[in-house]
Amino acid sequence: TKLVPSWLVKTLTSVVGLLTLLLVGAFVGILYLMQQQEVKNLKRDHLMEVMQANLQVLHEQTIIRDIVAEKLPKMAPEIQARLAFEIWDGGRRLNCPTWLILAIIDKESTWKMDAVSSAGARGGMQLMPGTALTAAQAEGIVITSLDQLFDPITNIRLGLRVLQNNYRGAVMAGKSPEGDFTKALYHYNGGGEAYARLVMEKAPAYQ
C-alpha cells in the first residue's frame, strides 16, 4: 500500500481549511445580507405605517374642518381651521372620539358660539361661569371677562377640560370603564342619563 505523501496531506488539509473558511464566510455574509434586508423591510414597513397614520390624521382633520365650515359659514376661515384643530387635538388628548365632541356642541348650542342659556351658560359648549373659571385655572387660561367664553377656541378648550374631569371622575369612582365617555356625559351641565341619550341621538350625524 502506497502512503500518501505528507506534502499532499498538508495541501489537502489547507484546501479543506480554506474551503471551510470560505463556506463560513459565505454563510456569515448571507446572514448579514438577510439581516440588512430585514432592517430594510422593517424601515419600509415603519415608513408605510407612518404614512398611513399621517393620511388618517389628515383625513380626520379634513372631515372636522368641513363640518365646522358647514356649521359656521360666517366664521373666518382661519378661525374655522383653528377651531377644527382644537376639536381634533382635544379628542386626541382625551382619547375621546371627535364625533362625540361635535355631538355635544350640537346638543348644547346647535353651533351658536354666542349662545347664552336662561341659566347663564355661555358659548358653543355652554359653560357655566363657575365651571369655566375652574377649568380655566386647570388649563392655565386667565379669564378677565365672561365674554371670553364666547371665543370659540377658549370655549371648546374649557369645555373639553370639563368633559375630561367628568370622565376621570367616573372612571376613578368605578362607574365607567376606560374609554367610555357615557357616564362623563351624565355630569356635563348636570344633564344626567336623559342628557347623555340626547347627545347620542346627535352622534350619527358626525360618525
PDB file of C-alpha atoms in Angstrom:
ATOM      1  CA  THR A   1       0.000   0.000   0.000  1.00  0.00           C
ATOM      2  CA  LYS A   2       1.414   3.343  -1.048  1.00  0.00           C
ATOM      3  CA  LEU A   3       1.489   6.070   1.587  1.00  0.00           C
ATOM      4  CA  VAL A   4       0.079   9.474   0.689  1.00  0.00           C
ATOM      5  CA  PRO A   5       2.902  11.975   0.631  1.00  0.00           C
ATOM      6  CA  SER A   6       2.938  14.269   3.617  1.00  0.00           C
ATOM      7  CA  TRP A   7       3.055  17.336   1.398  1.00  0.00           C
ATOM      8  CA  LEU A   8      -0.184  16.242  -0.251  1.00  0.00           C
ATOM      9  CA  VAL A   9      -1.855  15.704   3.112  1.00  0.00           C
ATOM     10  CA  LYS A  10      -0.804  19.185   4.197  1.00  0.00           C
ATOM     11  CA  THR A  11      -2.037  20.638   0.918  1.00  0.00           C
ATOM     12  CA  LEU A  12      -5.396  18.878   1.182  1.00  0.00           C
ATOM     13  CA  THR A  13      -5.730  19.952   4.808  1.00  0.00           C
ATOM     14  CA  SER A  14      -5.029  23.552   3.839  1.00  0.00           C
ATOM     15  CA  VAL A  15      -7.517  23.360   0.984  1.00  0.00           C
ATOM     16  CA  VAL A  16     -10.209  21.899   3.268  1.00  0.00           C
ATOM     17  CA  GLY A  17      -9.479  24.579   5.858  1.00  0.00           C
ATOM     18  CA  LEU A  18      -9.679  27.278   3.228  1.00  0.00           C
ATOM     19  CA  LEU A  19     -12.945  25.898   1.855  1.00  0.00           C
ATOM     20  CA  THR A  20     -14.327  25.748   5.386  1.00  0.00           C
ATOM     21  CA  LEU A  21     -13.390  29.368   5.974  1.00  0.00           C
ATOM     22  CA  LEU A  22     -14.936  30.347   2.645  1.00  0.00           C
ATOM     23  CA  LEU A  23     -18.146  28.483   3.480  1.00  0.00           C
ATOM     24  CA  VAL A  24     -18.312  30.040   6.959  1.00  0.00           C
ATOM     25  CA  GLY A  25     -17.618  33.473   5.468  1.00  0.00           C
ATOM     26  CA  ALA A  26     -20.280  32.972   2.831  1.00  0.00           C
ATOM     27  CA  PHE A  27     -22.741  31.808   5.480  1.00  0.00           C
ATOM     28  CA  VAL A  28     -21.990  34.840   7.669  1.00  0.00           C
ATOM     29  CA  GLY A  29     -22.288  37.076   4.625  1.00  0.00           C
ATOM     30  CA  ILE A  30     -25.668  35.601   3.760  1.00  0.00           C
ATOM     31  CA  LEU A  31     -26.863  36.074   7.346  1.00  0.00           C
ATOM     32  CA  TYR A  32     -25.658  39.680   7.242  1.00  0.00           C
ATOM     33  CA  LEU A  33     -27.458  40.365   3.967  1.00  0.00           C
ATOM     34  CA  MET A  34     -30.613  38.742   5.341  1.00  0.00           C
ATOM     35  CA  GLN A  35     -30.419  40.934   8.448  1.00  0.00           C
ATOM     36  CA  GLN A  36     -29.861  44.012   6.304  1.00  0.00           C
ATOM     37  CA  GLN A  37     -32.870  43.100   4.192  1.00  0.00           C
ATOM     38  CA  GLU A  38     -34.935  42.587   7.345  1.00  0.00           C
ATOM     39  CA  VAL A  39     -33.852  46.036   8.558  1.00  0.00           C
ATOM     40  CA  LYS A  40     -34.820  47.499   5.193  1.00  0.00           C
ATOM     41  CA  ASN A  41     -38.165  45.729   5.366  1.00  0.00           C
ATOM     42  CA  LEU A  42     -38.737  46.979   8.910  1.00  0.00           C
ATOM     43  CA  LYS A  43     -37.835  50.523   7.871  1.00  0.00           C
ATOM     44  CA  ARG A  44     -40.103  50.262   4.862  1.00  0.00           C
ATOM     45  CA  ASP A  45     -42.957  48.854   6.969  1.00  0.00           C
ATOM     46  CA  HIS A  46     -42.441  51.572   9.578  1.00  0.00           C
ATOM     47  CA  LEU A  47     -42.421  54.237   6.888  1.00  0.00           C
ATOM     48  CA  MET A  48     -45.660  52.845   5.462  1.00  0.00           C
ATOM     49  CA  GLU A  49     -47.229  52.836   8.918  1.00  0.00           C
ATOM     50  CA  VAL A  50     -46.190  56.460   9.482  1.00  0.00           C
ATOM     51  CA  MET A  51     -47.535  57.480   6.087  1.00  0.00           C
ATOM     52  CA  GLN A  52     -50.830  55.708   6.709  1.00  0.00           C
ATOM     53  CA  ALA A  53     -51.135  57.303  10.158  1.00  0.00           C
ATOM     54  CA  ASN A  54     -50.448  60.753   8.703  1.00  0.00           C
ATOM     55  CA  LEU A  55     -53.017  60.196   5.964  1.00  0.00           C
ATOM     56  CA  GLN A  56     -55.542  59.100   8.589  1.00  0.00           C
ATOM     57  CA  VAL A  57     -54.871  62.232  10.648  1.00  0.00           C
ATOM     58  CA  LEU A  58     -55.204  64.424   7.570  1.00  0.00           C
ATOM     59  CA  HIS A  59     -58.459  62.692   6.664  1.00  0.00           C
ATOM     60  CA  GLU A  60     -59.884  63.178  10.178  1.00  0.00           C
ATOM     61  CA  GLN A  61     -58.859  66.835  10.296  1.00  0.00           C
ATOM     62  CA  THR A  62     -60.351  67.482   6.861  1.00  0.00           C
ATOM     63  CA  ILE A  63     -63.687  65.970   7.897  1.00  0.00           C
ATOM     64  CA  ILE A  64     -63.823  68.101  11.063  1.00  0.00           C
ATOM     65  CA  ARG A  65     -62.799  71.230   9.169  1.00  0.00           C
ATOM     66  CA  ASP A  66     -65.549  70.602   6.613  1.00  0.00           C
ATOM     67  CA  ILE A  67     -68.131  70.164   9.382  1.00  0.00           C
ATOM     68  CA  VAL A  68     -67.025  73.367  11.120  1.00  0.00           C
ATOM     69  CA  ALA A  69     -67.144  75.258   7.809  1.00  0.00           C
ATOM     70  CA  GLU A  70     -70.638  73.944   7.150  1.00  0.00           C
ATOM     71  CA  LYS A  71     -71.961  74.739  10.626  1.00  0.00           C
ATOM     72  CA  LEU A  72     -70.222  78.121  10.931  1.00  0.00           C
ATOM     73  CA  PRO A  73     -70.130  79.549   7.381  1.00  0.00           C
ATOM     74  CA  LYS A  74     -69.777  83.149   8.578  1.00  0.00           C
ATOM     75  CA  MET A  75     -66.706  82.391  10.658  1.00  0.00           C
ATOM     76  CA  ALA A  76     -63.359  83.461   9.188  1.00  0.00           C
ATOM     77  CA  PRO A  77     -61.580  80.510   7.512  1.00  0.00           C
ATOM     78  CA  GLU A  78     -58.516  80.836   9.746  1.00  0.00           C
ATOM     79  CA  ILE A  79     -60.736  80.641  12.848  1.00  0.00           C
ATOM     80  CA  GLN A  80     -62.569  77.675  11.362  1.00  0.00           C
ATOM     81  CA  ALA A  81     -59.229  75.921  10.878  1.00  0.00           C
ATOM     82  CA  ARG A  82     -58.094  76.679  14.437  1.00  0.00           C
ATOM     83  CA  LEU A  83     -61.410  75.529  15.881  1.00  0.00           C
ATOM     84  CA  ALA A  84     -61.325  72.307  13.858  1.00  0.00           C
ATOM     85  CA  PHE A  85     -57.794  71.597  15.073  1.00  0.00           C
ATOM     86  CA  GLU A  86     -58.806  72.317  18.683  1.00  0.00           C
ATOM     87  CA  ILE A  87     -61.607  69.754  18.403  1.00  0.00           C
ATOM     88  CA  TRP A  88     -59.356  67.150  16.760  1.00  0.00           C
ATOM     89  CA  ASP A  89     -56.478  67.736  19.172  1.00  0.00           C
ATOM     90  CA  GLY A  90     -58.819  67.684  22.163  1.00  0.00           C
ATOM     91  CA  GLY A  91     -60.194  64.335  21.100  1.00  0.00           C
ATOM     92  CA  ARG A  92     -56.654  63.005  20.680  1.00  0.00           C
ATOM     93  CA  ARG A  93     -55.552  64.220  24.113  1.00  0.00           C
ATOM     94  CA  LEU A  94     -58.646  62.842  25.844  1.00  0.00           C
ATOM     95  CA  ASN A  95     -58.737  59.684  23.731  1.00  0.00           C
ATOM     96  CA  CYS A  96     -62.315  60.733  23.095  1.00  0.00           C
ATOM     97  CA  PRO A  97     -63.980  60.248  19.693  1.00  0.00           C
ATOM     98  CA  THR A  98     -64.307  63.593  17.931  1.00  0.00           C
ATOM     99  CA  TRP A  99     -67.826  62.742  16.796  1.00  0.00           C
ATOM    100  CA  LEU A 100     -68.860  62.814  20.455  1.00  0.00           C
ATOM    101  CA  ILE A 101     -67.364  66.290  20.918  1.00  0.00           C
ATOM    102  CA  LEU A 102     -69.181  67.504  17.806  1.00  0.00           C
ATOM    103  CA  ALA A 103     -72.427  65.974  19.071  1.00  0.00           C
ATOM    104  CA  ILE A 104     -72.047  67.765  22.428  1.00  0.00           C
ATOM    105  CA  ILE A 105     -71.597  71.118  20.677  1.00  0.00           C
ATOM    106  CA  ASP A 106     -74.652  70.407  18.543  1.00  0.00           C
ATOM    107  CA  LYS A 107     -76.757  69.455  21.567  1.00  0.00           C
ATOM    108  CA  GLU A 108     -75.541  72.291  23.769  1.00  0.00           C
ATOM    109  CA  SER A 109     -75.809  75.247  21.388  1.00  0.00           C
ATOM    110  CA  THR A 110     -76.666  73.976  17.892  1.00  0.00           C
ATOM    111  CA  TRP A 111     -73.332  75.536  16.912  1.00  0.00           C
ATOM    112  CA  LYS A 112     -74.231  79.024  18.122  1.00  0.00           C
ATOM    113  CA  MET A 113     -70.939  80.258  19.554  1.00  0.00           C
ATOM    114  CA  ASP A 114     -72.624  83.296  21.136  1.00  0.00           C
ATOM    115  CA  ALA A 115     -75.420  81.300  22.778  1.00  0.00           C
ATOM    116  CA  VAL A 116     -76.489  82.147  26.331  1.00  0.00           C
ATOM    117  CA  SER A 117     -78.893  79.880  28.196  1.00  0.00           C
ATOM    118  CA  SER A 118     -81.528  81.010  30.694  1.00  0.00           C
ATOM    119  CA  ALA A 119     -79.233  79.631  33.419  1.00  0.00           C
ATOM    120  CA  GLY A 120     -76.299  81.720  32.183  1.00  0.00           C
ATOM    121  CA  ALA A 121     -74.309  79.029  30.339  1.00  0.00           C
ATOM    122  CA  ARG A 122     -72.247  80.514  27.530  1.00  0.00           C
ATOM    123  CA  GLY A 123     -70.783  79.640  24.161  1.00  0.00           C
ATOM    124  CA  GLY A 124     -70.652  76.582  21.947  1.00  0.00           C
ATOM    125  CA  MET A 125     -70.261  74.089  24.796  1.00  0.00           C
ATOM    126  CA  GLN A 126     -72.493  76.079  27.154  1.00  0.00           C
ATOM    127  CA  LEU A 127     -70.169  76.655  30.069  1.00  0.00           C
ATOM    128  CA  MET A 128     -71.450  77.936  33.366  1.00  0.00           C
ATOM    129  CA  PRO A 129     -69.208  80.764  34.654  1.00  0.00           C
ATOM    130  CA  GLY A 130     -68.092  78.967  37.813  1.00  0.00           C
ATOM    131  CA  THR A 131     -67.325  75.739  35.981  1.00  0.00           C
ATOM    132  CA  ALA A 132     -65.490  77.676  33.273  1.00  0.00           C
ATOM    133  CA  LEU A 133     -63.311  79.509  35.788  1.00  0.00           C
ATOM    134  CA  THR A 134     -62.298  76.231  37.448  1.00  0.00           C
ATOM    135  CA  ALA A 135     -61.470  74.710  34.066  1.00  0.00           C
ATOM    136  CA  ALA A 136     -59.553  77.836  33.066  1.00  0.00           C
ATOM    137  CA  GLN A 137     -57.313  77.555  36.124  1.00  0.00           C
ATOM    138  CA  ALA A 138     -56.518  73.949  35.207  1.00  0.00           C
ATOM    139  CA  GLU A 139     -55.749  74.995  31.611  1.00  0.00           C
ATOM    140  CA  GLY A 140     -53.681  77.992  32.648  1.00  0.00           C
ATOM    141  CA  ILE A 141     -56.072  80.406  30.930  1.00  0.00           C
ATOM    142  CA  VAL A 142     -56.678  83.767  32.576  1.00  0.00           C
ATOM    143  CA  ILE A 143     -60.332  84.795  32.435  1.00  0.00           C
ATOM    144  CA  THR A 144     -60.797  88.524  32.992  1.00  0.00           C
ATOM    145  CA  SER A 145     -64.234  88.744  31.427  1.00  0.00           C
ATOM    146  CA  LEU A 146     -67.036  86.261  30.875  1.00  0.00           C
ATOM    147  CA  ASP A 147     -67.144  87.465  27.294  1.00  0.00           C
ATOM    148  CA  GLN A 148     -64.039  85.336  26.756  1.00  0.00           C
ATOM    149  CA  LEU A 149     -66.322  82.317  26.957  1.00  0.00           C
ATOM    150  CA  PHE A 150     -67.774  83.367  23.607  1.00  0.00           C
ATOM    151  CA  ASP A 151     -64.393  82.899  21.977  1.00  0.00           C
ATOM    152  CA  PRO A 152     -64.866  79.537  20.223  1.00  0.00           C
ATOM    153  CA  ILE A 153     -61.309  78.305  20.808  1.00  0.00           C
ATOM    154  CA  THR A 154     -61.380  79.152  24.508  1.00  0.00           C
ATOM    155  CA  ASN A 155     -64.876  77.745  24.930  1.00  0.00           C
ATOM    156  CA  ILE A 156     -64.046  74.410  23.302  1.00  0.00           C
ATOM    157  CA  ARG A 157     -60.809  74.050  25.242  1.00  0.00           C
ATOM    158  CA  LEU A 158     -62.531  74.684  28.563  1.00  0.00           C
ATOM    159  CA  GLY A 159     -65.499  72.520  27.627  1.00  0.00           C
ATOM    160  CA  LEU A 160     -63.161  69.624  26.883  1.00  0.00           C
ATOM    161  CA  ARG A 161     -61.443  70.149  30.223  1.00  0.00           C
ATOM    162  CA  VAL A 162     -64.836  69.853  31.932  1.00  0.00           C
ATOM    163  CA  LEU A 163     -65.575  66.677  29.946  1.00  0.00           C
ATOM    164  CA  GLN A 164     -62.163  65.285  30.860  1.00  0.00           C
ATOM    165  CA  ASN A 165     -62.716  65.980  34.556  1.00  0.00           C
ATOM    166  CA  ASN A 166     -66.120  64.283  34.427  1.00  0.00           C
ATOM    167  CA  TYR A 167     -64.641  61.295  32.628  1.00  0.00           C
ATOM    168  CA  ARG A 168     -61.773  60.874  35.092  1.00  0.00           C
ATOM    169  CA  GLY A 169     -64.173  61.191  37.991  1.00  0.00           C
ATOM    170  CA  ALA A 170     -66.434  58.486  36.558  1.00  0.00           C
ATOM    171  CA  VAL A 171     -63.501  56.129  35.926  1.00  0.00           C
ATOM    172  CA  MET A 172     -61.968  56.677  39.371  1.00  0.00           C
ATOM    173  CA  ALA A 173     -65.348  56.109  41.017  1.00  0.00           C
ATOM    174  CA  GLY A 174     -65.637  52.807  39.183  1.00  0.00           C
ATOM    175  CA  LYS A 175     -68.751  53.982  37.370  1.00  0.00           C
ATOM    176  CA  SER A 176     -67.237  53.870  33.908  1.00  0.00           C
ATOM    177  CA  PRO A 177     -64.627  51.706  32.155  1.00  0.00           C
ATOM    178  CA  GLU A 178     -61.647  53.275  30.432  1.00  0.00           C
ATOM    179  CA  GLY A 179     -62.613  54.731  27.068  1.00  0.00           C
ATOM    180  CA  ASP A 180     -66.347  55.009  27.805  1.00  0.00           C
ATOM    181  CA  PHE A 181     -67.462  58.644  27.984  1.00  0.00           C
ATOM    182  CA  THR A 182     -71.156  57.877  28.517  1.00  0.00           C
ATOM    183  CA  LYS A 183     -71.058  58.409  32.282  1.00  0.00           C
ATOM    184  CA  ALA A 184     -68.994  61.586  31.752  1.00  0.00           C
ATOM    185  CA  LEU A 185     -71.950  62.964  29.804  1.00  0.00           C
ATOM    186  CA  TYR A 186     -74.235  62.331  32.794  1.00  0.00           C
ATOM    187  CA  HIS A 187     -72.432  65.079  34.693  1.00  0.00           C
ATOM    188  CA  TYR A 188     -71.934  67.549  31.863  1.00  0.00           C
ATOM    189  CA  ASN A 189     -74.045  70.501  32.985  1.00  0.00           C
ATOM    190  CA  GLY A 190     -75.880  68.108  35.305  1.00  0.00           C
ATOM    191  CA  GLY A 191     -77.924  66.613  32.490  1.00  0.00           C
ATOM    192  CA  GLY A 192     -77.960  63.046  33.735  1.00  0.00           C
ATOM    193  CA  GLU A 193     -78.852  59.981  31.725  1.00  0.00           C
ATOM    194  CA  ALA A 194     -81.500  61.790  29.675  1.00  0.00           C
ATOM    195  CA  TYR A 195     -78.901  64.337  28.555  1.00  0.00           C
ATOM    196  CA  ALA A 196     -76.460  61.592  27.534  1.00  0.00           C
ATOM    197  CA  ARG A 197     -79.198  59.986  25.486  1.00  0.00           C
ATOM    198  CA  LEU A 198     -79.940  63.261  23.688  1.00  0.00           C
ATOM    199  CA  VAL A 199     -76.248  63.729  22.863  1.00  0.00           C
ATOM    200  CA  MET A 200     -76.018  60.207  21.479  1.00  0.00           C
ATOM    201  CA  GLU A 201     -79.037  60.917  19.282  1.00  0.00           C
ATOM    202  CA  LYS A 202     -76.976  63.695  17.670  1.00  0.00           C
ATOM    203  CA  ALA A 203     -73.961  61.437  17.217  1.00  0.00           C
ATOM    204  CA  PRO A 204     -74.856  59.598  13.972  1.00  0.00           C
ATOM    205  CA  ALA A 205     -74.654  62.862  12.004  1.00  0.00           C
ATOM    206  CA  TYR A 206     -70.955  63.098  12.912  1.00  0.00           C
ATOM    207  CA  GLN A 207     -69.834  59.470  12.772  1.00  0.00           C
TER     208      GLN A 207
END
